[in-house]
Short mmCIF file of C-alpha atoms in Angstrom, two decimals:
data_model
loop_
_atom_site.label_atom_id
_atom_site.label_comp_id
_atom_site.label_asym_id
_atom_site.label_seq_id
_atom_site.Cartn_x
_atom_site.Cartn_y
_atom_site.Cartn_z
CA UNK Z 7 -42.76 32.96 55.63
CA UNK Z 8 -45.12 30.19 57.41
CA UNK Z 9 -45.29 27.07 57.10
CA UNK Z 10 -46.78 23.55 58.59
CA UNK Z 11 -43.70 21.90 58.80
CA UNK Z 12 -40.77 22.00 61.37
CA UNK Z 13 -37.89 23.74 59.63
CA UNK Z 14 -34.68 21.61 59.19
CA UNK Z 15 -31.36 22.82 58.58
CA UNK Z 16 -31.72 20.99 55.02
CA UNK Z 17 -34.24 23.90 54.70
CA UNK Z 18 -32.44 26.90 55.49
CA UNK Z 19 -29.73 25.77 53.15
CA UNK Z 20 -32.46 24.96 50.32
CA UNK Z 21 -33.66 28.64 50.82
CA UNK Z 22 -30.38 30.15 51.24
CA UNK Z 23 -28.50 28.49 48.13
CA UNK Z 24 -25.46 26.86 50.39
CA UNK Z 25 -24.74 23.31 51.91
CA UNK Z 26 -26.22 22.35 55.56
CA UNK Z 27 -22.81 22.32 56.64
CA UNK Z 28 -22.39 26.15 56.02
CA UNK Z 29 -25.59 26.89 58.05
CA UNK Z 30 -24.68 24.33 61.10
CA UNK Z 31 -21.45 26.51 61.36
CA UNK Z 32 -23.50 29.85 60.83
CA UNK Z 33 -25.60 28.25 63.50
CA UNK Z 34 -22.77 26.86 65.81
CA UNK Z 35 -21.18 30.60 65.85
CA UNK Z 36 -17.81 29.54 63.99
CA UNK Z 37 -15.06 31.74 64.24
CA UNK Z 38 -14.26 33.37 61.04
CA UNK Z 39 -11.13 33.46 62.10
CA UNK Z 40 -10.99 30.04 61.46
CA UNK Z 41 -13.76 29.05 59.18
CA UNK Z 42 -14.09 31.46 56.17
CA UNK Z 43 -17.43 31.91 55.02
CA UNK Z 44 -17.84 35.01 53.08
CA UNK Z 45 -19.80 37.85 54.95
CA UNK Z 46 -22.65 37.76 52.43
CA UNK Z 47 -23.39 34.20 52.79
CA UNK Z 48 -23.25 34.62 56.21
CA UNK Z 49 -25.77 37.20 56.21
CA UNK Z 50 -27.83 35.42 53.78
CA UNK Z 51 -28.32 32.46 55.79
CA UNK Z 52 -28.81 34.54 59.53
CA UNK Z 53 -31.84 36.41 57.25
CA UNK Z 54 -33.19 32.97 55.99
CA UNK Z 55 -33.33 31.99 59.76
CA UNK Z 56 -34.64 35.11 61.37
CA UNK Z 57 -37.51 35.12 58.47
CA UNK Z 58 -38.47 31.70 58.87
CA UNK Z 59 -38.28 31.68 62.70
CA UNK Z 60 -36.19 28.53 62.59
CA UNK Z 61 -34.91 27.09 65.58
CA UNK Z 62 -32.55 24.67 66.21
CA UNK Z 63 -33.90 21.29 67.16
CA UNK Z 64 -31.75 21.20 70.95
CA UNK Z 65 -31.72 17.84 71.18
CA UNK Z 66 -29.85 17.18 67.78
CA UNK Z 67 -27.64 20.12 69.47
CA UNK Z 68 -26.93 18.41 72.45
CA UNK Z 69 -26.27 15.44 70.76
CA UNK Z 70 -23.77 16.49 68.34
CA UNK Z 71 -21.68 18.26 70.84
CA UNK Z 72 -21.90 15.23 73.22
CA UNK Z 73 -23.33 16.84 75.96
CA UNK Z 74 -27.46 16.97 77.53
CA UNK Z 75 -26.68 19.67 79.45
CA UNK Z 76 -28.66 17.89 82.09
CA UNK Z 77 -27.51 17.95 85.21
CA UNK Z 78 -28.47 15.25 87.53
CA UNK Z 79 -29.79 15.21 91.57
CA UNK Z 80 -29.55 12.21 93.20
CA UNK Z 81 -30.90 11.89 97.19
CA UNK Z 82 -31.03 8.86 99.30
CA UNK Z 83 -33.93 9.73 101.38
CA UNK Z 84 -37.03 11.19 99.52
CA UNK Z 85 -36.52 14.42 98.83
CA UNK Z 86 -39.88 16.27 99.47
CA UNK Z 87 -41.63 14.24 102.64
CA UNK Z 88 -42.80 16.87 105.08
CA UNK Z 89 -40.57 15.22 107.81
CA UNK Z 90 -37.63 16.04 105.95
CA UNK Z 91 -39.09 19.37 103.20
CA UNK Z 92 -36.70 21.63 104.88
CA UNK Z 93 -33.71 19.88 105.21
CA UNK Z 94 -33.10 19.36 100.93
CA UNK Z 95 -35.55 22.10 99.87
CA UNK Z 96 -32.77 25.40 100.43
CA UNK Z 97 -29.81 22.56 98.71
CA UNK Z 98 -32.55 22.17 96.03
CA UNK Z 99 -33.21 26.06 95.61
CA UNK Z 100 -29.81 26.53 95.36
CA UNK Z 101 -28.85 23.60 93.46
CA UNK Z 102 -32.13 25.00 91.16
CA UNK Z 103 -30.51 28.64 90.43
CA UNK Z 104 -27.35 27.97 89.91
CA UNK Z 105 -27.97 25.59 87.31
CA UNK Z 106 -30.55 28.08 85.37
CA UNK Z 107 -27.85 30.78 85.47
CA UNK Z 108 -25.44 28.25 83.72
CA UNK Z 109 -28.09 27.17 81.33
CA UNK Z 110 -28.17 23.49 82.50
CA UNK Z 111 -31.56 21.14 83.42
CA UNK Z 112 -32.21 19.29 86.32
CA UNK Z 113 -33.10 15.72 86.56
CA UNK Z 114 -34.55 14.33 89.80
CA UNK Z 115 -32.82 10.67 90.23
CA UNK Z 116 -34.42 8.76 93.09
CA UNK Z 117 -33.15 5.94 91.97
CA UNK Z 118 -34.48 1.93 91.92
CA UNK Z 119 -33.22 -0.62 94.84
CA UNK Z 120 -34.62 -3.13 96.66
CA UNK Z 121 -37.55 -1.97 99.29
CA UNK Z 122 -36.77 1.76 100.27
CA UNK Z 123 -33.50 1.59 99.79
CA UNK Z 124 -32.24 3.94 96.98
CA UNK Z 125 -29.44 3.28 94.82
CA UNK Z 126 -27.35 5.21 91.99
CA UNK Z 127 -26.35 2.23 90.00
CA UNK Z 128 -29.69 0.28 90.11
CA UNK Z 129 -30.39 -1.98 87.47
CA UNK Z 130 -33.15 0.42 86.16
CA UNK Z 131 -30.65 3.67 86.31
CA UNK Z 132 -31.01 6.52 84.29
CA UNK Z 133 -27.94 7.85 85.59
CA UNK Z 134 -25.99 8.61 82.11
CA UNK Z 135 -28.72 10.90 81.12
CA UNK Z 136 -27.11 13.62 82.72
CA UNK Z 137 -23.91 14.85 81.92
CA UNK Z 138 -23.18 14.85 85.81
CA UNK Z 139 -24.63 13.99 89.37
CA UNK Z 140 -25.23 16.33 92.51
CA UNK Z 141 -25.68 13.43 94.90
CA UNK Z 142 -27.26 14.34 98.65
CA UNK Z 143 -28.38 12.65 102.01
CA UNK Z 144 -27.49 12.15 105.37
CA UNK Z 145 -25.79 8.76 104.84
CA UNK Z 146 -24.16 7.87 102.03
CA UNK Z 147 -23.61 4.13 100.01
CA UNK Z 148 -20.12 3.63 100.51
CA UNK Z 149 -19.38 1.45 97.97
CA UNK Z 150 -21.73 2.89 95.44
CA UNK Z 151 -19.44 6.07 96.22
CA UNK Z 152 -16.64 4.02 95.69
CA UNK Z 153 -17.90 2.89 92.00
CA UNK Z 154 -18.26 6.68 91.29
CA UNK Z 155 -14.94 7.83 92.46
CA UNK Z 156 -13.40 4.74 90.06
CA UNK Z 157 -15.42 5.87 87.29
CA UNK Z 158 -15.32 8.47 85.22
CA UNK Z 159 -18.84 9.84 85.45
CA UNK Z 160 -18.71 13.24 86.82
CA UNK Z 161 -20.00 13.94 90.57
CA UNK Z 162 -20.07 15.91 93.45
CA UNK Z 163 -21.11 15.61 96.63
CA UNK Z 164 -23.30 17.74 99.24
CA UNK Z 165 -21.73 17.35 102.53
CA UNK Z 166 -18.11 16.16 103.20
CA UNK Z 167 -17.26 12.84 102.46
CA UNK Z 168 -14.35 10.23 103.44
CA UNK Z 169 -12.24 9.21 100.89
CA UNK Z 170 -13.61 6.40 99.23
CA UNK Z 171 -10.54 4.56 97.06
CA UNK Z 172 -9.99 8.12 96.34
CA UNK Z 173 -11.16 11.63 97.45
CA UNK Z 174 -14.66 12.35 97.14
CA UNK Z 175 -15.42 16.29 95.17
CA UNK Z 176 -17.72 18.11 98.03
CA UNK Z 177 -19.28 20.92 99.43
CA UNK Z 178 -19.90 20.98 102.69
CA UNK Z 179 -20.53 22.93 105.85
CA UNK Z 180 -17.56 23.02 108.65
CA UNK Z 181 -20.08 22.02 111.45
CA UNK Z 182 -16.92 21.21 113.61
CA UNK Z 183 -15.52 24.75 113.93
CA UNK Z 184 -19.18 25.50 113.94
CA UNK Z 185 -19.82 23.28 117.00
CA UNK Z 186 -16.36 24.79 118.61
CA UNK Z 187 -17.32 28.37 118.52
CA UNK Z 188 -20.56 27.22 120.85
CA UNK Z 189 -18.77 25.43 123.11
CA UNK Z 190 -16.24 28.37 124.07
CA UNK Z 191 -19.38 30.84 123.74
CA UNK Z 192 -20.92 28.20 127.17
CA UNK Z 193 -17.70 28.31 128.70
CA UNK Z 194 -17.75 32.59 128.11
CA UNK Z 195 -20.88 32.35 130.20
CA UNK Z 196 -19.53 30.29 133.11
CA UNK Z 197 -20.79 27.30 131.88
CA UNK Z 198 -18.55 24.18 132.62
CA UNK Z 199 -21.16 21.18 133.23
CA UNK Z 200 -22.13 19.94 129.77
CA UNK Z 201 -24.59 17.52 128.18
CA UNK Z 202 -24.03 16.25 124.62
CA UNK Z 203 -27.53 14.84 123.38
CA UNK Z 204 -27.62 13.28 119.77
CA UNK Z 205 -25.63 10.30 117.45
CA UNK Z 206 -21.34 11.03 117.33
CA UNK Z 207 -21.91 8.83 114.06
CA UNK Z 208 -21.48 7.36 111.44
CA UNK Z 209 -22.54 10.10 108.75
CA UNK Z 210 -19.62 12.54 108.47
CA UNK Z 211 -21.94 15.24 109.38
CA UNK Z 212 -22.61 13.89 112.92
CA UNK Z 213 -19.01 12.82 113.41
CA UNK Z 214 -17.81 16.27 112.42
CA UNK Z 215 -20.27 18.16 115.48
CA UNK Z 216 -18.98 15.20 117.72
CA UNK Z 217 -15.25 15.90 116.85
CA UNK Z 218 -15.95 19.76 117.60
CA UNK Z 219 -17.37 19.56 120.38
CA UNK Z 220 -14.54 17.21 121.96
CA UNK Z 221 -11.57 19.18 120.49
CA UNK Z 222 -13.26 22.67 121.91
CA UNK Z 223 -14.11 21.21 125.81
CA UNK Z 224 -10.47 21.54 127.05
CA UNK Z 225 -9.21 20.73 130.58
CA UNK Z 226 -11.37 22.82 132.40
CA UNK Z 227 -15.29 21.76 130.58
CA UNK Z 228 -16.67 18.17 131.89
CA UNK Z 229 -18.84 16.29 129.53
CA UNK Z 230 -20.97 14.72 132.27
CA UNK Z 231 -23.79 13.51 130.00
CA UNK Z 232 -23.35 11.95 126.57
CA UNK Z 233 -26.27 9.65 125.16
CA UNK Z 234 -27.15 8.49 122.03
CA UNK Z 235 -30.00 7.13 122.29
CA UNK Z 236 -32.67 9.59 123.93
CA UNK Z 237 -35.62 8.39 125.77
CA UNK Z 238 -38.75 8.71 123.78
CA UNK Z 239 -40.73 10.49 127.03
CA UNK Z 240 -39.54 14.24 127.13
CA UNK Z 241 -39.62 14.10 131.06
CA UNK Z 242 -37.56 11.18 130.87
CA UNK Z 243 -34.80 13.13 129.04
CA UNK Z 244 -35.53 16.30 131.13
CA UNK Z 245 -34.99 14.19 134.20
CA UNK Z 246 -31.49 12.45 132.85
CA UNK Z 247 -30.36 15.98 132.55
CA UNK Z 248 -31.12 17.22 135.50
CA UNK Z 249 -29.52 14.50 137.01
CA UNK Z 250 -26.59 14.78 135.49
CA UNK Z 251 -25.95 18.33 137.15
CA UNK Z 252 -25.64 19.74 133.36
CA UNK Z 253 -26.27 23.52 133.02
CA UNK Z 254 -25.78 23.95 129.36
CA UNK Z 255 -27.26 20.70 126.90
CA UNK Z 256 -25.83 20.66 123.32
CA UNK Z 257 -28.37 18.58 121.07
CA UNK Z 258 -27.74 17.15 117.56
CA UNK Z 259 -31.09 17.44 116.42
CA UNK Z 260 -32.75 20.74 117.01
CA UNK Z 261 -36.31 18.71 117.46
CA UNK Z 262 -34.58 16.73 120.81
CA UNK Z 263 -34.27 20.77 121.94
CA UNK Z 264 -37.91 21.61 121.04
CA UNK Z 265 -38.81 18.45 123.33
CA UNK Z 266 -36.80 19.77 126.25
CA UNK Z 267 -37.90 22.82 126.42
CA UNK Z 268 -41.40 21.69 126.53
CA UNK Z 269 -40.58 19.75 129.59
CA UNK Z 270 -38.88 22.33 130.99
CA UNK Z 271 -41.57 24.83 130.86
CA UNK Z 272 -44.15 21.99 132.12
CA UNK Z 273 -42.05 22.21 135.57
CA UNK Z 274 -41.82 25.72 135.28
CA UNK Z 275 -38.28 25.82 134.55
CA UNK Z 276 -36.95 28.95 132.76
CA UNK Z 277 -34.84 28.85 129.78
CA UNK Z 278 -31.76 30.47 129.69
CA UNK Z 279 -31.99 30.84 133.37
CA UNK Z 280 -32.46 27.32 134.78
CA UNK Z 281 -31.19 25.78 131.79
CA UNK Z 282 -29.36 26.52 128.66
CA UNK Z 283 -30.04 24.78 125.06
CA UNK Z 284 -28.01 24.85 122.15
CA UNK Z 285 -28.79 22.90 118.98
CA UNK Z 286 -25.91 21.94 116.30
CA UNK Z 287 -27.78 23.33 113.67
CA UNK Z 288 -31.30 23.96 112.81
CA UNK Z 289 -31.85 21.23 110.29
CA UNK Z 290 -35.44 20.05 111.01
CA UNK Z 291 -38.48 21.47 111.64
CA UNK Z 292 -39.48 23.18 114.65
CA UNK Z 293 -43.05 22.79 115.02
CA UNK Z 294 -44.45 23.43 118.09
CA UNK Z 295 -41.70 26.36 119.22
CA UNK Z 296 -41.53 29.66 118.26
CA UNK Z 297 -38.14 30.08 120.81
CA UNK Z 298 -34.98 30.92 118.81
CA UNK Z 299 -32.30 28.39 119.88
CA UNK Z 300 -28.64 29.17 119.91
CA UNK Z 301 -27.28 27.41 117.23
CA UNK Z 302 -25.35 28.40 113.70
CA UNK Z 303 -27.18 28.53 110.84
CA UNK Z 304 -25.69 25.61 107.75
CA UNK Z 305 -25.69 27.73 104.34
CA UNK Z 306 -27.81 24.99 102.52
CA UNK Z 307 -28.44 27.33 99.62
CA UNK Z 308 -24.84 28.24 99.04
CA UNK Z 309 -23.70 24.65 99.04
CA UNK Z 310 -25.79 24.03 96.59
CA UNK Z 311 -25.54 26.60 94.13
CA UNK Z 312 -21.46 25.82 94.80
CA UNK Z 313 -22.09 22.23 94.25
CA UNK Z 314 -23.63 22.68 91.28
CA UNK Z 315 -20.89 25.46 89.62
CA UNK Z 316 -18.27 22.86 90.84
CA UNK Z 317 -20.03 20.16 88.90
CA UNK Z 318 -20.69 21.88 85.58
CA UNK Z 319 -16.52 22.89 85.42
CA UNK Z 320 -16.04 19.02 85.89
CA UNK Z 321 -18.82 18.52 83.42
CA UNK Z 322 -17.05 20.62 80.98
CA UNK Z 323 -13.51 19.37 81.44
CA UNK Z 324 -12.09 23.00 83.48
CA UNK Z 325 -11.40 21.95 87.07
CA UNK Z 326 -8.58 20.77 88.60
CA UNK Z 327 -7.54 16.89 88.16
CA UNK Z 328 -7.45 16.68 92.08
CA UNK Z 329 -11.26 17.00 92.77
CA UNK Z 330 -11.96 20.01 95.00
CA UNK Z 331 -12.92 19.99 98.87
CA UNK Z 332 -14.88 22.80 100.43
CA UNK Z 333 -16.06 23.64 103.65
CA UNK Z 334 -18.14 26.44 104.19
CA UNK Z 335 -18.58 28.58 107.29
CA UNK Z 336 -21.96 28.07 109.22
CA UNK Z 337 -22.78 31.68 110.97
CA UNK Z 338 -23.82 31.48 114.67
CA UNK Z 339 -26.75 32.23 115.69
CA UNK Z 340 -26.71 33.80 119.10
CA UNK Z 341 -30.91 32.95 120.10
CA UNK Z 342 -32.80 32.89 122.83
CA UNK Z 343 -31.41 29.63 124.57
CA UNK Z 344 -28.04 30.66 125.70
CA UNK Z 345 -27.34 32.56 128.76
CA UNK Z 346 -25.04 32.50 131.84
CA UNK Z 347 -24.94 29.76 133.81
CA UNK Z 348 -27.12 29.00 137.05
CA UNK Z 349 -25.56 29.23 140.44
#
C-alpha cells in the first residue's frame, strides 16, 4: 500500500476501523494485562502498520513520554583541538558507545560565554534539550557546578569533583593510589632522591597526584625538588634537576618528560641509567618520543561509557537519591623510564 503522504496514527486507525487511542497503545506496547484490547484488533492494527510501513513520528514519541532521549556533552576546553584530541577523544568514544547501546543521542554543548570562556548556563543555552549532561574538562566552574547540584537537571561529572553545596555524581580515575604505587615502585629500586615536576593544583585531578605522591614518600624518601612552574628551555630544567641531586623525576605532564629526555640524551645521558622518569599519566601527546615512560595508564574510555550508564539511570529516575562517586583504578605501566637508581 504506497502512498505520498506521511502516515499518521489518524491513518492507521482510519484503515483499521478503531480510535487513535487503540493504535497509540498497540504502538506504545500496552500490557494486556492491563489494557484489554481484544487479540483481533490487536492484530488488525499491527497488519495495518506492517503493510503500510508506518512509522512512528519519534519526536511526537519523545514528546509524549517527556523525554528526548538526548543525552548531553558539555566540555570547557574545545573538545577536538589537536593540542588536546587525545585527552577527550577515548571519554568521547566511550561516552559515544555507551550511549548507542542504551539507545540515547548525543548533543555536543560547547556552550556561549564571554571571550573563550565556556559556560553551561549561558544566556544562549541549549542545555534543556537533553534529558541530561555529561560535563568534562580539566577545571571546572565552581559555581556553575554549584547551580547544577541545586537544580534538578540531571548531571554527571568526568573526573572527581569537590562537593559543591552538595556532592557532585562522578566518575573518575584514583590518580592518587595511582601516583602511590610509583612512588614505592622508585623506592623498590633504591631510589630515595626525588623530583616532583608539574602544578599540586587547583583541578582535583592535579591535587589528587600531589596528595599521592606526599602520602606515599614516607620518612625515609626526600622530595628535594618541587616546582611548579618549569623553565621554558629544556636544559634549563635538565640542569635544575641535576642540581638538585634527584635520581628519579616524577612529572605531571607527560610532555615536561618528553622535554627531559631530549636534554638528557643531548648530554649523552642515559635513561634509566643516569636518570629515571616517571610521568603521572599519559594524558597528552607525545610527539617527538617513541620511549615508553613509566607511568599508569587513566581508563578514559571506561569513565566514559560509566559516566554515561550512570547518567541515563538518573535520567530515568533508578539511581540512588545520594548521587554516586566512583573512582576507577588506573593500571601501571611499568615502561622504559624506570630503573634502579645510580650510584
Amino acid at each position: 500500500m504506497a502512498t505520498t503522504r506521511r502516515l499518521t496514527q489518524h491513518h492507521i486507525a482510519k484503515l483499521a476501523g478503531v480510535s487513535q487511542a487503540t493504535v497509540s497503545l498497540v504502538l506504545n506496547g500496552a500490557d494486556p494485562a492491563l489494557v484489554r484490547i481484544p487479540a483481533e484488533t490487536r492484530d488488525r492494527v499491527q497488519k495495518i502498520i506492517r503493510d503500510t510501513g508506518y512509522v512512528p513520528d519519534p519526536i511526537a514519541r519523545r514528546m509524549a513520554n517527556g523525554s528526548n532521549r538526548i543525552l548531553g556533552v558539555f566540555t570547557y576546553e574545545p573538545a577536538f583541538p589537536s593540542a588536546h584530541a587525545d585527552f577527550f577523544l577515548p571519554f568521547l568514544f566511550g561516552i559515544e558507545e555507551e550511549a548507542q547501546a542504551r539507545g540515547y543521542d548525543l548533543l555536543l554543548l560547547t556552550g556561549a560565554g564571554q571571550e573563550a570562556q565556556r559556560k553551561i548556563f549561558a544566556e544562549e543555552s541549549r542545555l534543556r534539550i537533553a534529558d541530561g549532561c555529561i560535563v568534562l574538562g580539566k577545571n571546572f566552574d565552581r559555581d556553575e557546578l554549584a547551580q547544577l547540584i541545586a537544580g534538578d537537571y540531571p548531571f554527571v561529572a568526568i573526573g572527581r569533583r569537590e562537593d559543591a553545596g552538595g556532592p557532585v555524581p562522578f566518575v573518575g580515575g584514583d590518580y592518587a593510589t595511582a601516583t602511590g604505587a610509583l612512588v614505592r615502585q622508585a623506592r623498590e629500586l633504591g631510589h630515595r632522591r626525588l623530583a616532583y615536576l608539574g602544578p599540586i593544583g587547583p583541578a582535583e585531578s592535579t591535587a589528587d597526584r600531589w596528595e599521592g605522591f606526599t602520602a606515599a614518600l614516607g620518612t625515609d624518601l626526600n622530595l628535594v625538588l618541587q616546582l611548579q612552574d618549569l623553565p621554558p628551555a629544556d636544559g634549563e630544567l635538565l640542569d635544575a634537576l641535576l642540581a638538585s641531586g634527584a635520581t628519579a623525576a616524577f612529572c605531571v605532564e607527560l610532555a615536561d618528560a618528553v622535554r627531559l629526555e631530549r636534554a638528557a640524551q643531548a648530554r649523552g645521558l642515559g635513561l634509566p641509567a643516569d636518570l629515571s622518569l616517571l610521568a603521572l599519566g599519559s594524558h597528552i601527546r607525545t610527539e617527538g618520543s617513541g620511549t615508553r615512560f613509566a607511568s599508569f595508564a587513566i581508563p578514559r574510555e571506561e569513565m566514559g561509557r560509566q559516566a554515561t550508564a550512570m547518567l541515563v539511570r538518573r535520567v530515568e529516575g533508578r539511581s540512588a537519591q545520594t548521587p554516586q562517586q566512583v573512582l576507577l583504578p588506573c593500571e601501571p605501566i611499568r615502561g622504559e623510564t624506570l630503573g634502579p637508581a645510580p650510584r
